[in-house]
Amino acid sequence: MKIIDLTTALFVGMPITPAPGHYKGFDLERTADFENDGKVVSKYTVGTHTGTHTDSPTHFIPNSITIDQVPLDSLIGPAVLVDMSHVGSGGEVTAKDLEQAASDIKPGDILVIRTDWSKHWDKGDYFKGRPCLSEDAAYWIVNHKIKAIGVDMSGVDPTSQYGVSPKLGGSPIHKILLGNGILITEYLCNLDQISEKRFFIVIMPVKITGAEAAQSRVAAIEGLL
């Protein structure tokens, strides 16, 4: 059995999405230390969409479930890895791409899409011109009854959607997937370390009552299937 951590670490000074409405930072403060208190205690302040995180439907769909209401079996189970690393900056993963790369997908699987965009994490273009999913790819995922997806980008919509109000048609891919109950985990990393096409995945979002999303620890486990 091999366990691969797919989680991007949180740290002070980390890259933060420029999208409107997001808290622009990660703050870590010591509230107790060894010298004065004989122990270390900290507090941190972070937006719910910073670093590796999972979106629940209520992120874009009114009157839907929040992250604390997401059943854990929606985020744990067999996963299929598709290599879309040929899709470069600003490119789209299409339904045709998925049909060719994930012909063995089964209803209830989790789809993990590798674009290698996580390798841009410490570069200035991570939030600029990332690959994205096309609308027909989103509907392909819905029609194949996939229960969740994970991506190594900061989002599934094109970056041209930054600043476009959802009320004016922004974030169509999020709406298609979340509107059909398909959970989205973003900012994955280390997908190039997964050697199995079909593997077991564990996605564990923090249980925050009423939140639309939360940071997740994500691990691929090889040798179980």
PDB file of C-alpha atoms in Angstrom:
ATOM      1  CA  MET A   1       0.000   0.000   0.000  1.00  0.00           C
ATOM      2  CA  LYS A   2       1.245   3.483  -0.887  1.00  0.00           C
ATOM      3  CA  ILE A   3      -0.226   6.755   0.405  1.00  0.00           C
ATOM      4  CA  ILE A   4       0.296   9.966  -1.580  1.00  0.00           C
ATOM      5  CA  ASP A   5      -0.556  13.332  -0.058  1.00  0.00           C
ATOM      6  CA  LEU A   6      -2.408  15.438  -2.635  1.00  0.00           C
ATOM      7  CA  THR A   7      -2.831  18.460  -0.363  1.00  0.00           C
ATOM      8  CA  THR A   8      -1.351  21.909  -0.882  1.00  0.00           C
ATOM      9  CA  ALA A   9       0.027  23.277   2.396  1.00  0.00           C
ATOM     10  CA  LEU A  10      -1.267  26.492   3.953  1.00  0.00           C
ATOM     11  CA  PHE A  11       1.412  29.028   4.864  1.00  0.00           C
ATOM     12  CA  VAL A  12       1.858  32.734   5.477  1.00  0.00           C
ATOM     13  CA  GLY A  13       2.533  34.484   2.171  1.00  0.00           C
ATOM     14  CA  MET A  14       0.991  31.718   0.067  1.00  0.00           C
ATOM     15  CA  PRO A  15      -0.625  32.526  -3.289  1.00  0.00           C
ATOM     16  CA  ILE A  16      -4.238  33.684  -2.885  1.00  0.00           C
ATOM     17  CA  THR A  17      -6.955  33.794  -5.521  1.00  0.00           C
ATOM     18  CA  PRO A  18      -7.633  37.249  -6.964  1.00  0.00           C
ATOM     19  CA  ALA A  19     -11.304  36.391  -7.463  1.00  0.00           C
ATOM     20  CA  PRO A  20     -13.686  38.895  -5.815  1.00  0.00           C
ATOM     21  CA  GLY A  21     -15.221  38.041  -2.460  1.00  0.00           C
ATOM     22  CA  HIS A  22     -12.332  35.928  -1.156  1.00  0.00           C
ATOM     23  CA  TYR A  23     -10.275  36.714   1.955  1.00  0.00           C
ATOM     24  CA  LYS A  24      -6.897  37.828   0.654  1.00  0.00           C
ATOM     25  CA  GLY A  25      -4.488  36.135   2.984  1.00  0.00           C
ATOM     26  CA  PHE A  26      -3.526  33.358   5.344  1.00  0.00           C
ATOM     27  CA  ASP A  27      -2.693  34.621   8.828  1.00  0.00           C
ATOM     28  CA  LEU A  28      -1.084  32.566  11.586  1.00  0.00           C
ATOM     29  CA  GLU A  29      -0.636  33.980  15.074  1.00  0.00           C
ATOM     30  CA  ARG A  30       0.864  32.440  18.212  1.00  0.00           C
ATOM     31  CA  THR A  31      -1.496  32.914  21.148  1.00  0.00           C
ATOM     32  CA  ALA A  32       0.687  30.966  23.588  1.00  0.00           C
ATOM     33  CA  ASP A  33       4.356  29.959  23.547  1.00  0.00           C
ATOM     34  CA  PHE A  34       6.768  27.815  25.543  1.00  0.00           C
ATOM     35  CA  GLU A  35       8.577  30.753  27.122  1.00  0.00           C
ATOM     36  CA  ASN A  36       5.466  32.328  28.639  1.00  0.00           C
ATOM     37  CA  ASP A  37       2.936  29.505  28.751  1.00  0.00           C
ATOM     38  CA  GLY A  38       4.803  26.214  28.608  1.00  0.00           C
ATOM     39  CA  LYS A  39       2.950  25.242  25.444  1.00  0.00           C
ATOM     40  CA  VAL A  40       2.295  26.409  21.908  1.00  0.00           C
ATOM     41  CA  VAL A  41      -1.174  27.474  20.784  1.00  0.00           C
ATOM     42  CA  SER A  42      -2.015  29.277  17.544  1.00  0.00           C
ATOM     43  CA  LYS A  43      -4.923  30.739  15.685  1.00  0.00           C
ATOM     44  CA  TYR A  44      -5.239  31.106  11.947  1.00  0.00           C
ATOM     45  CA  THR A  45      -7.454  33.149   9.655  1.00  0.00           C
ATOM     46  CA  VAL A  46      -8.157  31.849   6.184  1.00  0.00           C
ATOM     47  CA  GLY A  47     -10.806  32.009   3.484  1.00  0.00           C
ATOM     48  CA  THR A  48     -12.731  28.835   2.809  1.00  0.00           C
ATOM     49  CA  HIS A  49     -11.387  28.635  -0.763  1.00  0.00           C
ATOM     50  CA  THR A  50      -7.681  29.036   0.032  1.00  0.00           C
ATOM     51  CA  GLY A  51      -5.441  26.058  -0.660  1.00  0.00           C
ATOM     52  CA  THR A  52      -6.811  22.555  -1.187  1.00  0.00           C
ATOM     53  CA  HIS A  53     -10.523  22.760  -0.441  1.00  0.00           C
ATOM     54  CA  THR A  54     -13.856  21.202  -1.311  1.00  0.00           C
ATOM     55  CA  ASP A  55     -16.885  23.108  -2.609  1.00  0.00           C
ATOM     56  CA  SER A  56     -20.325  22.043  -1.478  1.00  0.00           C
ATOM     57  CA  PRO A  57     -23.376  22.780  -3.667  1.00  0.00           C
ATOM     58  CA  THR A  58     -24.347  25.846  -1.644  1.00  0.00           C
ATOM     59  CA  HIS A  59     -21.267  27.630  -3.030  1.00  0.00           C
ATOM     60  CA  PHE A  60     -23.395  28.471  -6.077  1.00  0.00           C
ATOM     61  CA  ILE A  61     -26.758  26.732  -5.619  1.00  0.00           C
ATOM     62  CA  PRO A  62     -29.273  28.370  -3.238  1.00  0.00           C
ATOM     63  CA  ASN A  63     -30.977  26.232  -0.603  1.00  0.00           C
ATOM     64  CA  SER A  64     -28.608  23.299  -1.114  1.00  0.00           C
ATOM     65  CA  ILE A  65     -26.376  21.408   1.305  1.00  0.00           C
ATOM     66  CA  THR A  66     -23.453  23.024   3.112  1.00  0.00           C
ATOM     67  CA  ILE A  67     -20.034  21.459   3.625  1.00  0.00           C
ATOM     68  CA  ASP A  68     -20.933  19.994   7.037  1.00  0.00           C
ATOM     69  CA  GLN A  69     -23.927  18.218   5.468  1.00  0.00           C
ATOM     70  CA  VAL A  70     -21.907  16.483   2.742  1.00  0.00           C
ATOM     71  CA  PRO A  71     -21.955  12.695   3.310  1.00  0.00           C
ATOM     72  CA  LEU A  72     -18.423  11.363   3.707  1.00  0.00           C
ATOM     73  CA  ASP A  73     -19.102   8.556   1.257  1.00  0.00           C
ATOM     74  CA  SER A  74     -19.427  11.253  -1.411  1.00  0.00           C
ATOM     75  CA  LEU A  75     -15.720  12.009  -1.011  1.00  0.00           C
ATOM     76  CA  ILE A  76     -14.187   8.637  -0.197  1.00  0.00           C
ATOM     77  CA  GLY A  77     -13.902   5.677  -2.544  1.00  0.00           C
ATOM     78  CA  PRO A  78     -12.625   4.495  -5.919  1.00  0.00           C
ATOM     79  CA  ALA A  79     -11.157   7.171  -8.154  1.00  0.00           C
ATOM     80  CA  VAL A  80      -9.995   7.315 -11.751  1.00  0.00           C
ATOM     81  CA  LEU A  81      -7.036   9.475 -12.779  1.00  0.00           C
ATOM     82  CA  VAL A  82      -7.108  11.081 -16.221  1.00  0.00           C
ATOM     83  CA  ASP A  83      -3.963  12.662 -17.636  1.00  0.00           C
ATOM     84  CA  MET A  84      -4.845  15.988 -19.255  1.00  0.00           C
ATOM     85  CA  SER A  85      -1.332  17.405 -19.001  1.00  0.00           C
ATOM     86  CA  HIS A  86      -1.417  18.107 -22.736  1.00  0.00           C
ATOM     87  CA  VAL A  87      -3.983  20.842 -22.088  1.00  0.00           C
ATOM     88  CA  GLY A  88      -1.953  23.988 -21.661  1.00  0.00           C
ATOM     89  CA  SER A  89      -2.593  27.464 -20.323  1.00  0.00           C
ATOM     90  CA  GLY A  90      -6.085  28.664 -21.211  1.00  0.00           C
ATOM     91  CA  GLY A  91      -6.994  25.323 -22.777  1.00  0.00           C
ATOM     92  CA  GLU A  92     -10.126  23.290 -22.110  1.00  0.00           C
ATOM     93  CA  VAL A  93     -10.596  19.697 -21.019  1.00  0.00           C
ATOM     94  CA  THR A  94     -13.450  18.569 -23.257  1.00  0.00           C
ATOM     95  CA  ALA A  95     -15.973  15.753 -23.219  1.00  0.00           C
ATOM     96  CA  LYS A  96     -14.006  14.098 -26.033  1.00  0.00           C
ATOM     97  CA  ASP A  97     -10.857  14.209 -23.879  1.00  0.00           C
ATOM     98  CA  LEU A  98     -12.657  12.568 -20.974  1.00  0.00           C
ATOM     99  CA  GLU A  99     -14.318   9.947 -23.169  1.00  0.00           C
ATOM    100  CA  GLN A 100     -10.941   8.878 -24.523  1.00  0.00           C
ATOM    101  CA  ALA A 101      -9.085   8.979 -21.192  1.00  0.00           C
ATOM    102  CA  ALA A 102     -11.754   7.698 -18.797  1.00  0.00           C
ATOM    103  CA  SER A 103     -13.560   5.017 -20.754  1.00  0.00           C
ATOM    104  CA  ASP A 104     -13.388   2.762 -17.677  1.00  0.00           C
ATOM    105  CA  ILE A 105     -15.178   5.215 -15.374  1.00  0.00           C
ATOM    106  CA  LYS A 106     -18.058   3.775 -13.359  1.00  0.00           C
ATOM    107  CA  PRO A 107     -21.112   5.415 -11.794  1.00  0.00           C
ATOM    108  CA  GLY A 108     -20.237   6.595  -8.294  1.00  0.00           C
ATOM    109  CA  ASP A 109     -16.523   6.969  -9.024  1.00  0.00           C
ATOM    110  CA  ILE A 110     -14.515  10.081  -8.200  1.00  0.00           C
ATOM    111  CA  LEU A 111     -12.786  11.642 -11.206  1.00  0.00           C
ATOM    112  CA  VAL A 112      -9.330  13.161 -10.661  1.00  0.00           C
ATOM    113  CA  ILE A 113      -8.087  15.386 -13.475  1.00  0.00           C
ATOM    114  CA  ARG A 114      -4.352  15.911 -13.820  1.00  0.00           C
ATOM    115  CA  THR A 115      -3.221  18.939 -15.839  1.00  0.00           C
ATOM    116  CA  ASP A 116       0.085  19.510 -13.997  1.00  0.00           C
ATOM    117  CA  TRP A 117      -0.978  23.119 -13.438  1.00  0.00           C
ATOM    118  CA  SER A 118      -0.014  22.612  -9.776  1.00  0.00           C
ATOM    119  CA  LYS A 119       3.597  22.936 -10.948  1.00  0.00           C
ATOM    120  CA  HIS A 120       2.839  26.631 -11.500  1.00  0.00           C
ATOM    121  CA  TRP A 121       2.001  27.036  -7.791  1.00  0.00           C
ATOM    122  CA  ASP A 122       5.060  29.124  -6.939  1.00  0.00           C
ATOM    123  CA  LYS A 123       5.044  31.020 -10.226  1.00  0.00           C
ATOM    124  CA  GLY A 124       3.255  34.234 -11.007  1.00  0.00           C
ATOM    125  CA  ASP A 125       0.849  32.675 -13.487  1.00  0.00           C
ATOM    126  CA  TYR A 126      -0.884  30.140 -11.218  1.00  0.00           C
ATOM    127  CA  PHE A 127      -4.114  32.150 -11.225  1.00  0.00           C
ATOM    128  CA  LYS A 128      -3.713  33.379 -14.811  1.00  0.00           C
ATOM    129  CA  GLY A 129      -4.832  31.367 -17.786  1.00  0.00           C
ATOM    130  CA  ARG A 130      -5.143  28.024 -16.035  1.00  0.00           C
ATOM    131  CA  PRO A 131      -6.706  25.109 -17.936  1.00  0.00           C
ATOM    132  CA  CYS A 132     -10.406  24.638 -17.293  1.00  0.00           C
ATOM    133  CA  LEU A 133     -13.310  22.325 -18.095  1.00  0.00           C
ATOM    134  CA  SER A 134     -15.594  22.909 -21.053  1.00  0.00           C
ATOM    135  CA  GLU A 135     -19.338  22.859 -20.558  1.00  0.00           C
ATOM    136  CA  ASP A 136     -19.638  19.614 -22.513  1.00  0.00           C
ATOM    137  CA  ALA A 137     -17.040  18.071 -20.167  1.00  0.00           C
ATOM    138  CA  ALA A 138     -19.132  19.146 -17.183  1.00  0.00           C
ATOM    139  CA  TYR A 139     -22.221  17.517 -18.686  1.00  0.00           C
ATOM    140  CA  TRP A 140     -20.170  14.393 -19.516  1.00  0.00           C
ATOM    141  CA  ILE A 141     -19.318  14.142 -15.807  1.00  0.00           C
ATOM    142  CA  VAL A 142     -22.982  14.575 -14.876  1.00  0.00           C
ATOM    143  CA  ASN A 143     -24.172  11.993 -17.410  1.00  0.00           C
ATOM    144  CA  HIS A 144     -21.634   9.426 -16.196  1.00  0.00           C
ATOM    145  CA  LYS A 145     -22.941   9.804 -12.643  1.00  0.00           C
ATOM    146  CA  ILE A 146     -19.564  10.699 -11.168  1.00  0.00           C
ATOM    147  CA  LYS A 147     -20.029  11.709  -7.517  1.00  0.00           C
ATOM    148  CA  ALA A 148     -17.107  14.121  -7.136  1.00  0.00           C
ATOM    149  CA  ILE A 149     -14.164  15.528  -9.033  1.00  0.00           C
ATOM    150  CA  GLY A 150     -10.712  16.699  -8.005  1.00  0.00           C
ATOM    151  CA  VAL A 151      -8.455  19.007 -10.023  1.00  0.00           C
ATOM    152  CA  ASP A 152      -4.915  20.345  -9.700  1.00  0.00           C
ATOM    153  CA  MET A 153      -5.967  23.850 -10.736  1.00  0.00           C
ATOM    154  CA  SER A 154      -7.393  26.687  -8.652  1.00  0.00           C
ATOM    155  CA  GLY A 155     -10.784  26.254 -10.291  1.00  0.00           C
ATOM    156  CA  VAL A 156     -12.776  24.561 -13.036  1.00  0.00           C
ATOM    157  CA  ASP A 157     -14.019  27.681 -14.825  1.00  0.00           C
ATOM    158  CA  PRO A 158     -11.792  29.760 -17.120  1.00  0.00           C
ATOM    159  CA  THR A 159      -9.977  32.637 -15.425  1.00  0.00           C
ATOM    160  CA  SER A 160     -11.879  34.997 -17.735  1.00  0.00           C
ATOM    161  CA  GLN A 161     -14.752  34.366 -15.325  1.00  0.00           C
ATOM    162  CA  TYR A 162     -12.976  36.297 -12.541  1.00  0.00           C
ATOM    163  CA  GLY A 163     -15.140  39.264 -11.691  1.00  0.00           C
ATOM    164  CA  VAL A 164     -18.149  38.021 -13.662  1.00  0.00           C
ATOM    165  CA  SER A 165     -21.125  37.932 -11.309  1.00  0.00           C
ATOM    166  CA  PRO A 166     -22.824  34.535 -11.038  1.00  0.00           C
ATOM    167  CA  LYS A 167     -26.062  36.485 -11.486  1.00  0.00           C
ATOM    168  CA  LEU A 168     -24.802  37.472 -14.937  1.00  0.00           C
ATOM    169  CA  GLY A 169     -23.886  33.956 -15.967  1.00  0.00           C
ATOM    170  CA  GLY A 170     -20.462  33.627 -14.365  1.00  0.00           C
ATOM    171  CA  SER A 171     -18.966  30.301 -13.204  1.00  0.00           C
ATOM    172  CA  PRO A 172     -21.025  28.028 -15.476  1.00  0.00           C
ATOM    173  CA  ILE A 173     -18.934  24.900 -14.796  1.00  0.00           C
ATOM    174  CA  HIS A 174     -19.336  25.227 -11.037  1.00  0.00           C
ATOM    175  CA  LYS A 175     -23.072  25.651 -11.524  1.00  0.00           C
ATOM    176  CA  ILE A 176     -23.448  22.592 -13.748  1.00  0.00           C
ATOM    177  CA  LEU A 177     -21.489  20.321 -11.423  1.00  0.00           C
ATOM    178  CA  LEU A 178     -22.685  21.599  -8.054  1.00  0.00           C
ATOM    179  CA  GLY A 179     -26.226  21.928  -9.382  1.00  0.00           C
ATOM    180  CA  ASN A 180     -26.150  18.186  -9.978  1.00  0.00           C
ATOM    181  CA  GLY A 181     -24.700  17.389  -6.558  1.00  0.00           C
ATOM    182  CA  ILE A 182     -21.169  16.758  -7.836  1.00  0.00           C
ATOM    183  CA  LEU A 183     -18.617  17.969  -5.298  1.00  0.00           C
ATOM    184  CA  ILE A 184     -15.494  19.822  -6.445  1.00  0.00           C
ATOM    185  CA  THR A 185     -12.080  19.669  -4.786  1.00  0.00           C
ATOM    186  CA  GLU A 186      -9.528  22.159  -6.097  1.00  0.00           C
ATOM    187  CA  TYR A 187      -5.799  22.920  -5.639  1.00  0.00           C
ATOM    188  CA  LEU A 188      -4.676  19.282  -5.605  1.00  0.00           C
ATOM    189  CA  CYS A 189      -0.975  18.563  -6.093  1.00  0.00           C
ATOM    190  CA  ASN A 190       1.383  15.596  -6.610  1.00  0.00           C
ATOM    191  CA  LEU A 191      -0.943  13.944  -9.121  1.00  0.00           C
ATOM    192  CA  ASP A 192       2.131  12.977 -11.142  1.00  0.00           C
ATOM    193  CA  GLN A 193       3.114  10.678  -8.253  1.00  0.00           C
ATOM    194  CA  ILE A 194       0.049   8.469  -8.727  1.00  0.00           C
ATOM    195  CA  SER A 195       1.004   5.389 -10.720  1.00  0.00           C
ATOM    196  CA  GLU A 196      -2.356   3.605 -10.768  1.00  0.00           C
ATOM    197  CA  LYS A 197      -5.084   4.592 -13.205  1.00  0.00           C
ATOM    198  CA  ARG A 198      -7.668   3.411 -10.694  1.00  0.00           C
ATOM    199  CA  PHE A 199      -6.963   4.024  -7.007  1.00  0.00           C
ATOM    200  CA  PHE A 200      -8.654   4.791  -3.678  1.00  0.00           C
ATOM    201  CA  ILE A 201      -9.035   8.400  -2.589  1.00  0.00           C
ATOM    202  CA  VAL A 202      -9.890  10.054   0.724  1.00  0.00           C
ATOM    203  CA  ILE A 203     -11.075  13.677   0.761  1.00  0.00           C
ATOM    204  CA  MET A 204     -11.827  15.041   4.231  1.00  0.00           C
ATOM    205  CA  PRO A 205     -13.116  18.618   4.419  1.00  0.00           C
ATOM    206  CA  VAL A 206     -13.172  20.399   7.761  1.00  0.00           C
ATOM    207  CA  LYS A 207     -16.683  20.206   9.226  1.00  0.00           C
ATOM    208  CA  ILE A 208     -17.735  23.874   9.459  1.00  0.00           C
ATOM    209  CA  THR A 209     -21.430  24.327  10.149  1.00  0.00           C
ATOM    210  CA  GLY A 210     -23.112  26.429   7.485  1.00  0.00           C
ATOM    211  CA  ALA A 211     -20.021  26.942   5.313  1.00  0.00           C
ATOM    212  CA  GLU A 212     -20.111  26.581   1.541  1.00  0.00           C
ATOM    213  CA  ALA A 213     -16.587  25.109   1.423  1.00  0.00           C
ATOM    214  CA  ALA A 214     -13.686  24.107   3.645  1.00  0.00           C
ATOM    215  CA  GLN A 215     -10.048  23.101   3.483  1.00  0.00           C
ATOM    216  CA  SER A 216      -9.568  19.384   2.835  1.00  0.00           C
ATOM    217  CA  ARG A 217      -6.773  16.895   3.483  1.00  0.00           C
ATOM    218  CA  VAL A 218      -6.639  14.622   0.457  1.00  0.00           C
ATOM    219  CA  ALA A 219      -4.780  11.346   0.031  1.00  0.00           C
ATOM    220  CA  ALA A 220      -4.501   8.814  -2.767  1.00  0.00           C
ATOM    221  CA  ILE A 221      -4.070   5.240  -1.588  1.00  0.00           C
ATOM    222  CA  GLU A 222      -2.621   2.786  -4.057  1.00  0.00           C
ATOM    223  CA  GLY A 223      -2.804  -0.969  -3.722  1.00  0.00           C
ATOM    224  CA  LEU A 224      -6.322  -1.180  -2.269  1.00  0.00           C
ATOM    225  CA  LEU A 225      -8.308  -1.791  -5.447  1.00  0.00           C
TER     226      LEU A 225
END
